[in-house]
Amino acid sequence: MLTDAPVCPNCGEDITIYRRIIWISNTHYNEGLERARVRDLSGAIESLTKSLKYNKRNIDARNLLGLVYYELGRVGEALSEWIISANIDPEANAAAGYMKELQNDRDGFERLNQEVKKYNQSLKYLQSDNDDLAILQLRKAVSANTKLVEVYQLLGLIMLKNQQRAAAKQCFQKAFRIDKGNIRTQKYIAAMRSHDSKAADTKQSEPAETGDSISYTQGNDTIIQPTPHTFRDSSALPAIINILIGIAVGAAIIWFLVVPARIQSIKEQANSSTLSYSDDLSSKDAQIDNLNKQLETAQNDVQTAQSASNTSAAVIANYEQLLTMNSEYTSGSYDSVTIAKTLASIDRSALSTEGQALYDKLKDNVSSKAVASLYTSGKKSYTNKNYADAVSTLESAEAIDDTYGSGELLYYLAMSYEGAGNTDKAKTTYQQIISTYAGTDIATEAQTKLTALSGTQ
Amino acid sequence: MIDFDEELKKYQPIPETGDVEEIVYNKELTDMTDIMKEMLKESKNKRQ
């Protein structure tokens, strides 16, 4: 602990110079504090940095420097100052409190860091001539209400480059509000003021026509020049004509420029709508085709299934009939004609091998008896001139065995057709006998009958 | 008038929070008291 004495109480060294150094450091700290209070933050940084150059252990100066950096959004530099401060004097140091607050507000801390990153990124974009991307990053930082003066300065510069002077001015003013002592901001504002002032001077120096004279400024002299007198007509007619011409010109401009553009726009919209509808229509047509195909496939499937079902039903019916007939036959009391007729209606090819064997066995056992019975009955009907019954009975016999009697059955069937007036069928049957039993007596008789039948017509 | 390209060259990246360790490590912490102590030490040595 130092006392007011000019020497150190421990080692006895002269501490006059040391005291002087500490005093200078404190003076700079006080100056930094004053500057910070009036928001001259750049000036405060300068003073506090000087203070620390004289005495690095000036904790107040270092903590305040961290605070000023923090106020400028430079959180990395703020943290580094507070860390050094806490290391120099670990006890009762405000820096520890600042860091703890930062730790507790993770979102705020991260937001500040993101703003720094956006600025750094925009700087990279600008260096690679990607102004648009840089503006995007800077605007994001501005919308987050960043306190980084550099963001506003850089955005203002870009605005100025893009001739957006009002926006640039706003940026520089915002930067100035954050840090009033920033030399760069002051330079930009001064440059803009100087430019505006020159522009105003140029405007003023342009000749101003007032009444009968034109006045303009040249250096410090104001030159007033009389204007040549012009004829002024005080009547209202020229004014009305001018207004009418103006209206006509305006109408012509609208008609020739605005209307065609509007018509073109409407046409383009209509074309666009037509194309859109056409696309929709094509899409719907394709959907309809697809659905029709699906429907067709489904219908085919249904038909196939129906056909398969019908076939199955027919096969089942065939078996049922076959089994019924077999049952009747084995019972002993059966009608051979009924069994034979039923067998004739059964599709043999649809049966299994065992079914076909049973079918053949039944047919062999009953068909000859049934045909004989039917033939006899049919012949009797023919003799009795009951041709319709004869045709019906003999057709049943033909269905069972058309070779019965070596043509006799067919011969009586043909004659029954003839008797019933069915000449065409009679001729066909006679022709069948002639071709099947050629060279036999029955064929000769059939030929005679056919000749006679053809001759009568 | 402000020259955009010239001004742009003056802007430097701002250290991020990830750079804190590097900043602290590279910080020049020599102050006037250190220099004074060094001078006193040297003058003592000369006297001896």
Short mmCIF file of C-alpha atoms in Angstrom, two decimals:
data_model
loop_
_atom_site.label_atom_id
_atom_site.label_comp_id
_atom_site.label_asym_id
_atom_site.label_seq_id
_atom_site.Cartn_x
_atom_site.Cartn_y
_atom_site.Cartn_z
CA MET A 1 0.00 0.00 0.00
CA LEU A 2 1.44 3.31 -1.06
CA THR A 3 1.40 6.32 1.19
CA ASP A 4 1.84 10.03 0.44
CA ALA A 5 5.57 9.62 1.01
CA PRO A 6 7.81 9.93 -2.12
CA VAL A 7 9.43 6.57 -1.38
CA CYS A 8 8.10 3.02 -1.18
CA PRO A 9 7.53 1.96 2.46
CA ASN A 10 8.62 -1.62 1.59
CA CYS A 11 11.67 -1.27 -0.68
CA GLY A 12 12.55 2.41 -0.17
CA GLU A 13 12.58 3.17 -3.90
CA ASP A 14 11.66 6.59 -5.24
CA ILE A 15 8.10 6.31 -6.48
CA THR A 16 7.60 9.85 -7.72
CA ILE A 17 7.63 8.77 -11.38
CA TYR A 18 5.37 5.84 -10.63
CA ARG A 19 2.88 8.15 -8.92
CA ARG A 20 3.07 10.45 -11.96
CA ILE A 21 2.30 7.53 -14.30
CA ILE A 22 -0.69 6.44 -12.22
CA TRP A 23 -1.94 10.02 -12.19
CA ILE A 24 -1.70 10.29 -16.01
CA SER A 25 -3.56 6.96 -16.37
CA ASN A 26 -6.33 8.18 -14.09
CA THR A 27 -6.55 11.46 -15.96
CA HIS A 28 -7.07 9.62 -19.23
CA TYR A 29 -9.65 7.39 -17.53
CA ASN A 30 -11.55 10.47 -16.33
CA GLU A 31 -11.43 11.88 -19.84
CA GLY A 32 -12.70 8.58 -21.26
CA LEU A 33 -15.51 8.58 -18.73
CA GLU A 34 -16.53 12.11 -19.69
CA ARG A 35 -16.46 11.24 -23.38
CA ALA A 36 -18.54 8.10 -22.81
CA ARG A 37 -21.11 10.17 -20.92
CA VAL A 38 -21.66 12.41 -23.96
CA ARG A 39 -21.70 9.37 -26.28
CA ASP A 40 -18.34 10.21 -27.81
CA LEU A 41 -17.61 6.51 -27.72
CA SER A 42 -14.68 6.57 -30.17
CA GLY A 43 -13.09 9.31 -28.09
CA ALA A 44 -13.75 7.27 -24.94
CA ILE A 45 -11.99 4.25 -26.47
CA GLU A 46 -9.02 6.42 -27.38
CA SER A 47 -8.74 7.88 -23.86
CA LEU A 48 -9.26 4.57 -22.06
CA THR A 49 -6.74 2.79 -24.27
CA LYS A 50 -4.21 5.52 -23.42
CA SER A 51 -5.06 5.14 -19.74
CA LEU A 52 -4.31 1.41 -19.95
CA LYS A 53 -1.04 2.06 -21.80
CA TYR A 54 0.09 3.97 -18.74
CA ASN A 55 -1.34 1.53 -16.22
CA LYS A 56 -2.64 -1.84 -17.41
CA ARG A 57 -3.93 -2.51 -13.89
CA ASN A 58 -6.39 0.37 -14.04
CA ILE A 59 -9.41 -1.89 -13.58
CA ASP A 60 -11.99 0.86 -13.89
CA ALA A 61 -10.51 1.99 -17.19
CA ARG A 62 -10.43 -1.57 -18.55
CA ASN A 63 -13.96 -2.37 -17.41
CA LEU A 64 -15.25 0.89 -18.88
CA LEU A 65 -13.43 0.12 -22.14
CA GLY A 66 -15.25 -3.25 -22.21
CA LEU A 67 -18.56 -1.46 -21.59
CA VAL A 68 -17.92 1.02 -24.40
CA TYR A 69 -17.11 -1.83 -26.78
CA TYR A 70 -20.30 -3.59 -25.65
CA GLU A 71 -22.29 -0.41 -26.26
CA LEU A 72 -20.90 -0.37 -29.79
CA GLY A 73 -22.02 -3.99 -30.34
CA ARG A 74 -18.40 -5.22 -30.36
CA VAL A 75 -19.06 -8.04 -27.94
CA GLY A 76 -15.88 -9.98 -28.70
CA GLU A 77 -13.63 -7.06 -27.78
CA ALA A 78 -15.77 -6.25 -24.72
CA LEU A 79 -15.42 -9.81 -23.46
CA SER A 80 -11.66 -9.85 -23.97
CA GLU A 81 -11.25 -6.66 -21.89
CA TRP A 82 -13.38 -8.04 -19.07
CA ILE A 83 -11.52 -11.38 -19.09
CA ILE A 84 -8.16 -9.58 -18.77
CA SER A 85 -9.63 -7.37 -16.05
CA ALA A 86 -10.93 -10.36 -14.10
CA ASN A 87 -7.52 -12.02 -14.40
CA ILE A 88 -5.65 -8.95 -13.12
CA ASP A 89 -7.98 -8.47 -10.16
CA PRO A 90 -10.18 -11.50 -9.49
CA GLU A 91 -11.73 -10.07 -6.32
CA ALA A 92 -14.64 -7.63 -6.23
CA ASN A 93 -14.36 -6.91 -9.93
CA ALA A 94 -17.35 -5.56 -11.86
CA ALA A 95 -16.09 -7.39 -14.98
CA ALA A 96 -17.19 -10.72 -13.47
CA GLY A 97 -20.69 -9.31 -13.06
CA TYR A 98 -20.80 -8.12 -16.68
CA MET A 99 -19.71 -11.52 -17.96
CA LYS A 100 -22.24 -13.27 -15.76
CA GLU A 101 -25.00 -11.08 -17.17
CA LEU A 102 -23.91 -11.98 -20.68
CA GLN A 103 -23.92 -15.66 -19.77
CA ASN A 104 -27.45 -15.39 -18.38
CA ASP A 105 -28.72 -13.66 -21.54
CA ARG A 106 -27.68 -16.29 -24.10
CA ASP A 107 -30.15 -15.07 -26.73
CA GLY A 108 -28.98 -11.48 -26.53
CA PHE A 109 -25.36 -12.61 -26.60
CA GLU A 110 -25.95 -14.76 -29.68
CA ARG A 111 -27.88 -11.97 -31.40
CA LEU A 112 -24.97 -9.55 -30.93
CA ASN A 113 -22.56 -12.13 -32.31
CA GLN A 114 -24.83 -12.73 -35.31
CA GLU A 115 -24.84 -9.00 -36.07
CA VAL A 116 -21.03 -9.00 -36.10
CA LYS A 117 -21.05 -12.02 -38.40
CA LYS A 118 -23.49 -10.30 -40.78
CA TYR A 119 -21.24 -7.24 -40.93
CA ASN A 120 -18.15 -9.37 -41.59
CA GLN A 121 -20.03 -11.32 -44.26
CA SER A 122 -21.26 -8.16 -45.96
CA LEU A 123 -17.67 -6.91 -46.04
CA LYS A 124 -16.64 -10.09 -47.88
CA TYR A 125 -19.53 -9.67 -50.33
CA LEU A 126 -18.54 -6.09 -51.04
CA GLN A 127 -14.93 -7.07 -51.64
CA SER A 128 -16.16 -9.58 -54.22
CA ASP A 129 -18.51 -6.97 -55.80
CA ASN A 130 -21.70 -8.65 -54.56
CA ASP A 131 -23.33 -5.40 -53.47
CA ASP A 132 -26.87 -6.82 -53.39
CA LEU A 133 -25.95 -9.63 -51.01
CA ALA A 134 -23.99 -7.19 -48.86
CA ILE A 135 -27.01 -4.87 -48.64
CA LEU A 136 -29.16 -7.84 -47.66
CA GLN A 137 -26.85 -8.75 -44.77
CA LEU A 138 -26.52 -5.15 -43.63
CA ARG A 139 -30.26 -4.57 -43.76
CA LYS A 140 -30.78 -7.67 -41.61
CA ALA A 141 -28.39 -6.25 -39.04
CA VAL A 142 -30.11 -2.83 -39.20
CA SER A 143 -33.55 -4.41 -38.76
CA ALA A 144 -32.21 -6.11 -35.62
CA ASN A 145 -31.41 -2.54 -34.43
CA THR A 146 -27.72 -3.24 -34.21
CA LYS A 147 -25.40 -0.83 -32.41
CA LEU A 148 -22.54 -1.58 -34.78
CA VAL A 149 -21.63 1.83 -36.19
CA GLU A 150 -19.77 0.16 -39.07
CA VAL A 151 -23.02 -1.41 -40.32
CA TYR A 152 -24.69 1.99 -40.72
CA GLN A 153 -21.58 3.56 -42.20
CA LEU A 154 -21.16 0.79 -44.76
CA LEU A 155 -24.85 0.73 -45.70
CA GLY A 156 -24.79 4.53 -46.01
CA LEU A 157 -21.77 4.33 -48.29
CA ILE A 158 -23.53 1.83 -50.58
CA MET A 159 -26.64 4.02 -50.63
CA LEU A 160 -24.47 6.97 -51.56
CA LYS A 161 -22.86 4.94 -54.34
CA ASN A 162 -26.36 4.07 -55.61
CA GLN A 163 -27.33 7.77 -55.55
CA GLN A 164 -29.80 7.21 -52.69
CA ARG A 165 -28.64 10.24 -50.80
CA ALA A 166 -31.60 10.51 -48.41
CA ALA A 167 -31.19 6.89 -47.29
CA ALA A 168 -27.44 7.37 -46.96
CA LYS A 169 -27.98 10.45 -44.84
CA GLN A 170 -30.31 8.53 -42.52
CA CYS A 171 -27.70 5.79 -42.09
CA PHE A 172 -24.96 8.27 -41.23
CA GLN A 173 -27.23 10.09 -38.80
CA LYS A 174 -28.06 6.80 -37.08
CA ALA A 175 -24.34 6.02 -36.82
CA PHE A 176 -23.78 9.51 -35.40
CA ARG A 177 -26.50 9.01 -32.76
CA ILE A 178 -24.76 5.84 -31.56
CA ASP A 179 -21.26 7.30 -31.55
CA LYS A 180 -20.97 11.07 -31.79
CA GLY A 181 -17.19 11.02 -31.79
CA ASN A 182 -16.65 8.68 -34.72
CA ILE A 183 -14.35 10.54 -37.12
CA ARG A 184 -15.45 8.48 -40.11
CA THR A 185 -19.14 9.27 -39.55
CA GLN A 186 -18.32 12.93 -39.12
CA LYS A 187 -16.33 12.87 -42.36
CA TYR A 188 -19.21 11.32 -44.30
CA ILE A 189 -21.76 13.78 -42.92
CA ALA A 190 -19.45 16.70 -43.67
CA ALA A 191 -18.89 15.43 -47.23
CA MET A 192 -22.64 15.16 -47.79
CA ARG A 193 -23.23 18.66 -46.38
CA SER A 194 -20.51 20.07 -48.58
CA HIS A 195 -22.04 18.40 -51.62
CA ASP A 196 -25.53 19.64 -50.75
CA SER A 197 -24.21 23.13 -50.16
CA LYS A 198 -22.46 23.18 -53.55
CA ALA A 199 -25.61 21.95 -55.23
CA ALA A 200 -27.61 24.71 -53.56
CA ASP A 201 -25.05 27.33 -54.67
CA THR A 202 -25.26 26.10 -58.26
CA LYS A 203 -29.02 26.33 -58.10
CA GLN A 204 -28.83 29.85 -56.77
CA SER A 205 -26.39 30.93 -59.42
CA GLU A 206 -28.73 29.86 -62.21
CA PRO A 207 -30.37 32.92 -63.83
CA ALA A 208 -33.64 33.79 -62.13
CA GLU A 209 -36.16 35.41 -64.36
CA THR A 210 -38.34 37.93 -62.55
CA GLY A 211 -40.64 40.20 -64.43
CA ASP A 212 -38.68 42.31 -66.86
CA SER A 213 -35.18 41.12 -65.87
CA ILE A 214 -32.97 38.03 -65.41
CA SER A 215 -30.64 38.02 -62.40
CA TYR A 216 -27.79 35.57 -61.68
CA THR A 217 -24.80 35.42 -59.40
CA GLN A 218 -21.25 35.30 -60.71
CA GLY A 219 -18.76 35.09 -57.86
CA ASN A 220 -19.71 37.83 -55.45
CA ASP A 221 -21.48 39.90 -58.12
CA THR A 222 -25.17 39.68 -58.87
CA ILE A 223 -25.86 40.46 -62.49
CA ILE A 224 -29.29 41.71 -63.44
CA GLN A 225 -30.04 41.59 -67.14
CA PRO A 226 -33.17 43.04 -68.71
CA THR A 227 -35.25 40.58 -70.71
CA PRO A 228 -36.34 41.38 -74.21
CA HIS A 229 -39.97 42.45 -74.23
CA THR A 230 -42.34 39.90 -75.58
CA PHE A 231 -45.82 40.44 -76.82
CA ARG A 232 -48.38 39.29 -74.28
CA ASP A 233 -51.94 38.80 -75.33
CA SER A 234 -54.24 39.47 -72.47
CA SER A 235 -57.31 37.86 -74.01
CA ALA A 236 -58.51 34.40 -72.76
CA LEU A 237 -58.90 32.82 -76.20
CA PRO A 238 -55.26 31.69 -76.65
CA ALA A 239 -55.31 30.17 -73.19
CA ILE A 240 -58.45 28.18 -74.01
CA ILE A 241 -56.95 27.06 -77.32
CA ASN A 242 -53.79 25.99 -75.52
CA ILE A 243 -55.81 24.02 -72.98
CA LEU A 244 -57.79 22.31 -75.77
CA ILE A 245 -54.57 21.48 -77.64
CA GLY A 246 -53.14 20.11 -74.41
CA ILE A 247 -56.22 17.94 -73.85
CA ALA A 248 -56.03 16.71 -77.46
CA VAL A 249 -52.33 15.90 -77.14
CA GLY A 250 -52.99 14.14 -73.86
CA ALA A 251 -55.81 12.12 -75.39
CA ALA A 252 -53.60 11.26 -78.37
CA ILE A 253 -50.82 10.09 -76.04
CA ILE A 254 -53.29 7.93 -74.12
CA TRP A 255 -54.77 6.57 -77.35
CA PHE A 256 -51.46 5.81 -79.07
CA LEU A 257 -49.30 4.83 -76.12
CA VAL A 258 -51.37 3.81 -73.15
CA VAL A 259 -54.29 2.07 -74.88
CA PRO A 260 -52.16 -0.22 -77.11
CA ALA A 261 -50.03 -1.15 -74.12
CA ARG A 262 -53.17 -1.91 -72.12
CA ILE A 263 -54.65 -3.92 -75.00
CA GLN A 264 -51.38 -5.82 -75.34
CA SER A 265 -51.40 -6.49 -71.61
CA ILE A 266 -55.00 -7.78 -71.76
CA LYS A 267 -54.15 -9.94 -74.77
CA GLU A 268 -51.15 -11.39 -72.99
CA GLN A 269 -53.30 -12.12 -69.95
CA ALA A 270 -55.92 -13.76 -72.18
CA ASN A 271 -53.26 -15.81 -73.97
CA SER A 272 -51.78 -16.80 -70.67
CA SER A 273 -55.24 -17.83 -69.40
CA THR A 274 -55.94 -19.74 -72.62
CA LEU A 275 -52.65 -21.57 -72.35
CA SER A 276 -53.39 -22.36 -68.74
CA TYR A 277 -56.89 -23.63 -69.60
CA SER A 278 -55.50 -25.58 -72.55
CA ASP A 279 -52.98 -27.24 -70.27
CA ASP A 280 -55.73 -28.03 -67.78
CA LEU A 281 -57.89 -29.42 -70.59
CA SER A 282 -55.07 -31.62 -71.88
CA SER A 283 -54.45 -32.84 -68.39
CA LYS A 284 -58.15 -33.63 -67.91
CA ASP A 285 -58.32 -35.39 -71.31
CA ALA A 286 -55.37 -37.52 -70.34
CA GLN A 287 -57.10 -38.34 -67.05
CA ILE A 288 -60.33 -39.24 -68.87
CA ASP A 289 -58.43 -41.50 -71.32
CA ASN A 290 -56.70 -43.17 -68.45
CA LEU A 291 -60.00 -43.68 -66.61
CA ASN A 292 -61.64 -45.03 -69.78
CA LYS A 293 -58.81 -47.51 -70.17
CA GLN A 294 -59.21 -48.54 -66.56
CA LEU A 295 -62.97 -48.90 -67.11
CA GLU A 296 -62.41 -51.00 -70.23
CA THR A 297 -59.97 -53.24 -68.40
CA ALA A 298 -62.40 -53.59 -65.51
CA GLN A 299 -65.24 -54.44 -67.92
CA ASN A 300 -63.05 -57.04 -69.61
CA ASP A 301 -62.21 -58.47 -66.24
CA VAL A 302 -65.91 -58.59 -65.35
CA GLN A 303 -66.73 -60.30 -68.65
CA THR A 304 -63.92 -62.79 -68.18
CA ALA A 305 -65.09 -63.50 -64.65
CA GLN A 306 -68.71 -63.77 -65.87
CA SER A 307 -67.66 -66.11 -68.65
CA ALA A 308 -65.62 -68.21 -66.25
CA SER A 309 -68.57 -68.26 -63.89
CA ASN A 310 -70.92 -69.31 -66.71
CA THR A 311 -68.50 -72.01 -67.83
CA SER A 312 -68.23 -73.26 -64.28
CA ALA A 313 -72.01 -73.24 -63.93
CA ALA A 314 -72.38 -75.15 -67.23
CA VAL A 315 -69.78 -77.71 -66.16
CA ILE A 316 -71.53 -78.15 -62.83
CA ALA A 317 -74.88 -78.51 -64.65
CA ASN A 318 -73.30 -81.10 -66.98
CA TYR A 319 -72.07 -83.14 -64.04
CA GLU A 320 -75.39 -82.82 -62.22
CA GLN A 321 -77.26 -84.06 -65.31
CA LEU A 322 -74.77 -86.87 -65.86
CA LEU A 323 -75.02 -88.00 -62.24
CA THR A 324 -78.83 -87.79 -62.31
CA MET A 325 -78.98 -89.88 -65.46
CA ASN A 326 -76.52 -92.38 -64.05
CA SER A 327 -78.59 -92.59 -60.90
CA GLU A 328 -81.74 -93.20 -62.94
CA TYR A 329 -79.99 -95.80 -65.04
CA THR A 330 -78.62 -97.73 -62.08
CA SER A 331 -82.03 -97.67 -60.37
CA GLY A 332 -83.31 -99.89 -63.22
CA SER A 333 -86.54 -97.98 -63.82
CA TYR A 334 -85.42 -95.54 -66.42
CA ASP A 335 -86.58 -94.05 -69.68
CA SER A 336 -83.84 -94.60 -72.23
CA VAL A 337 -85.16 -91.76 -74.43
CA THR A 338 -84.98 -89.26 -71.57
CA ILE A 339 -81.50 -90.40 -70.65
CA ALA A 340 -80.36 -90.34 -74.27
CA LYS A 341 -81.87 -86.86 -74.86
CA THR A 342 -80.24 -85.55 -71.68
CA LEU A 343 -76.88 -87.05 -72.64
CA ALA A 344 -77.19 -85.37 -76.05
CA SER A 345 -77.54 -82.02 -74.30
CA ILE A 346 -74.40 -82.60 -72.20
CA ASP A 347 -71.11 -81.17 -73.54
CA ARG A 348 -68.85 -84.24 -73.35
CA SER A 349 -65.67 -82.29 -73.94
CA ALA A 350 -66.30 -80.24 -70.79
CA LEU A 351 -66.19 -83.38 -68.63
CA SER A 352 -63.15 -84.91 -66.97
CA THR A 353 -61.76 -88.26 -68.13
CA GLU A 354 -63.79 -90.11 -65.52
CA GLY A 355 -66.89 -88.06 -66.47
CA GLN A 356 -66.37 -88.84 -70.16
CA ALA A 357 -66.01 -92.59 -69.36
CA LEU A 358 -69.28 -92.54 -67.44
CA TYR A 359 -70.91 -90.53 -70.26
CA ASP A 360 -69.77 -93.05 -72.90
CA LYS A 361 -70.88 -96.01 -70.81
CA LEU A 362 -74.37 -94.56 -70.31
CA LYS A 363 -74.64 -93.57 -73.95
CA ASP A 364 -73.62 -97.05 -75.13
CA ASN A 365 -76.17 -98.64 -72.84
CA VAL A 366 -79.15 -96.42 -73.63
CA SER A 367 -78.65 -94.71 -77.00
CA SER A 368 -79.38 -97.68 -79.29
CA LYS A 369 -82.53 -98.48 -77.34
CA ALA A 370 -83.61 -94.84 -77.23
CA VAL A 371 -82.94 -94.22 -80.94
CA ALA A 372 -84.85 -97.34 -81.86
CA SER A 373 -87.76 -96.22 -79.71
CA LEU A 374 -87.76 -92.70 -81.13
CA TYR A 375 -87.34 -93.93 -84.69
CA THR A 376 -90.34 -96.25 -84.31
CA SER A 377 -92.44 -93.50 -82.76
CA GLY A 378 -91.41 -90.95 -85.40
CA LYS A 379 -92.06 -93.34 -88.27
CA LYS A 380 -95.49 -94.03 -86.83
CA SER A 381 -96.26 -90.30 -86.64
CA TYR A 382 -95.12 -89.92 -90.27
CA THR A 383 -97.33 -92.79 -91.37
CA ASN A 384 -100.21 -91.11 -89.56
CA LYS A 385 -99.28 -87.93 -91.43
CA ASN A 386 -98.59 -86.21 -88.11
CA TYR A 387 -95.52 -84.54 -89.61
CA ALA A 388 -94.84 -82.07 -86.82
CA ASP A 389 -94.59 -84.83 -84.21
CA ALA A 390 -92.60 -86.92 -86.66
CA VAL A 391 -90.10 -84.12 -87.21
CA SER A 392 -89.77 -83.50 -83.47
CA THR A 393 -89.30 -87.18 -82.59
CA LEU A 394 -86.97 -88.00 -85.46
CA GLU A 395 -84.85 -84.89 -84.77
CA SER A 396 -84.45 -86.17 -81.19
CA ALA A 397 -83.35 -89.55 -82.56
CA GLU A 398 -80.95 -87.83 -85.01
CA ALA A 399 -79.43 -85.87 -82.17
CA ILE A 400 -78.61 -89.20 -80.43
CA ASP A 401 -77.41 -91.17 -83.48
CA ASP A 402 -77.91 -89.85 -87.01
CA THR A 403 -76.49 -93.07 -88.57
CA TYR A 404 -79.33 -95.22 -87.25
CA GLY A 405 -80.72 -97.60 -89.83
CA SER A 406 -77.94 -96.68 -92.30
CA GLY A 407 -79.86 -93.65 -93.52
CA GLU A 408 -83.37 -94.86 -92.70
CA LEU A 409 -83.72 -92.38 -89.83
CA LEU A 410 -82.55 -89.45 -91.99
CA TYR A 411 -84.80 -90.59 -94.88
CA TYR A 412 -87.93 -90.49 -92.71
CA LEU A 413 -86.82 -87.20 -91.20
CA ALA A 414 -86.44 -85.71 -94.70
CA MET A 415 -89.86 -86.97 -95.72
CA SER A 416 -91.36 -85.60 -92.50
CA TYR A 417 -89.81 -82.17 -93.29
CA GLU A 418 -91.29 -82.43 -96.75
CA GLY A 419 -94.66 -83.38 -95.34
CA ALA A 420 -94.51 -80.51 -92.81
CA GLY A 421 -93.77 -78.11 -95.70
CA ASN A 422 -90.19 -77.41 -94.67
CA THR A 423 -88.79 -77.95 -98.18
CA ASP A 424 -85.37 -76.45 -97.51
CA LYS A 425 -84.61 -78.75 -94.59
CA ALA A 426 -86.03 -81.68 -96.56
CA LYS A 427 -83.65 -80.94 -99.47
CA THR A 428 -80.68 -80.53 -97.13
CA THR A 429 -81.43 -83.86 -95.43
CA TYR A 430 -81.90 -85.68 -98.80
CA GLN A 431 -78.56 -84.20 -99.90
CA GLN A 432 -76.94 -85.46 -96.69
CA ILE A 433 -78.25 -89.01 -97.38
CA ILE A 434 -77.01 -88.90 -101.00
CA SER A 435 -73.51 -87.82 -100.00
CA THR A 436 -73.24 -90.03 -96.91
CA TYR A 437 -74.70 -93.24 -98.35
CA ALA A 438 -73.73 -92.83 -102.03
CA GLY A 439 -74.28 -95.93 -104.16
CA THR A 440 -76.91 -97.44 -101.85
CA ASP A 441 -80.59 -97.89 -102.53
CA ILE A 442 -81.54 -95.33 -99.94
CA ALA A 443 -79.29 -92.76 -101.66
CA THR A 444 -81.04 -93.48 -104.97
CA GLU A 445 -84.44 -93.04 -103.33
CA ALA A 446 -83.28 -89.82 -101.73
CA GLN A 447 -82.05 -88.58 -105.13
CA THR A 448 -85.44 -89.39 -106.66
CA LYS A 449 -87.25 -87.54 -103.87
CA LEU A 450 -84.87 -84.55 -104.17
CA THR A 451 -85.34 -84.42 -107.99
CA ALA A 452 -89.08 -84.57 -107.56
CA LEU A 453 -89.03 -81.90 -104.89
CA SER A 454 -86.81 -79.63 -107.03
CA GLY A 455 -89.06 -80.25 -110.07
CA THR A 456 -92.19 -79.20 -108.24
CA GLN A 457 -90.75 -75.83 -107.45
CA MET B 1 -16.69 13.59 -52.79
CA ILE B 2 -16.44 10.22 -51.04
CA ASP B 3 -14.62 7.53 -53.04
CA PHE B 4 -16.50 4.32 -52.31
CA ASP B 5 -13.70 1.92 -53.22
CA GLU B 6 -11.11 3.85 -51.24
CA GLU B 7 -13.39 4.01 -48.20
CA LEU B 8 -14.22 0.31 -48.46
CA LYS B 9 -10.53 -0.53 -48.07
CA LYS B 10 -10.53 1.16 -44.64
CA TYR B 11 -13.16 -1.21 -43.20
CA GLN B 12 -11.86 -4.20 -41.28
CA PRO B 13 -13.69 -7.27 -39.94
CA ILE B 14 -14.86 -7.00 -36.32
CA PRO B 15 -13.67 -9.78 -33.98
CA GLU B 16 -16.37 -12.33 -33.18
CA THR B 17 -16.93 -14.01 -29.84
CA GLY B 18 -15.05 -17.06 -31.11
CA ASP B 19 -11.96 -14.86 -31.49
CA VAL B 20 -11.84 -13.80 -27.80
CA GLU B 21 -9.15 -16.29 -26.85
CA GLU B 22 -6.93 -15.11 -29.69
CA ILE B 23 -7.49 -11.43 -28.78
CA VAL B 24 -6.57 -12.01 -25.15
CA TYR B 25 -3.54 -14.09 -26.10
CA ASN B 26 -2.20 -11.54 -28.60
CA LYS B 27 -2.94 -8.47 -26.49
CA GLU B 28 0.11 -6.29 -25.87
CA LEU B 29 -0.07 -5.66 -22.13
CA THR B 30 3.19 -3.88 -21.55
CA ASP B 31 2.51 -0.51 -19.90
CA MET B 32 4.48 2.45 -18.66
CA THR B 33 4.85 0.98 -15.16
CA ASP B 34 6.55 -2.09 -16.69
CA ILE B 35 8.91 0.14 -18.66
CA MET B 36 9.65 2.19 -15.58
CA LYS B 37 10.39 -0.92 -13.51
CA GLU B 38 12.71 -2.16 -16.23
CA MET B 39 14.53 1.17 -16.31
CA LEU B 40 14.93 1.19 -12.53
CA LYS B 41 16.24 -2.33 -12.63
CA GLU B 42 18.78 -1.43 -15.30
CA SER B 43 19.99 1.68 -13.43
CA LYS B 44 20.35 -0.38 -10.25
CA ASN B 45 22.45 -2.91 -12.08
CA LYS B 46 24.68 -0.16 -13.48
CA ARG B 47 25.18 1.33 -10.03
CA GLN B 48 26.21 -2.00 -8.62
#
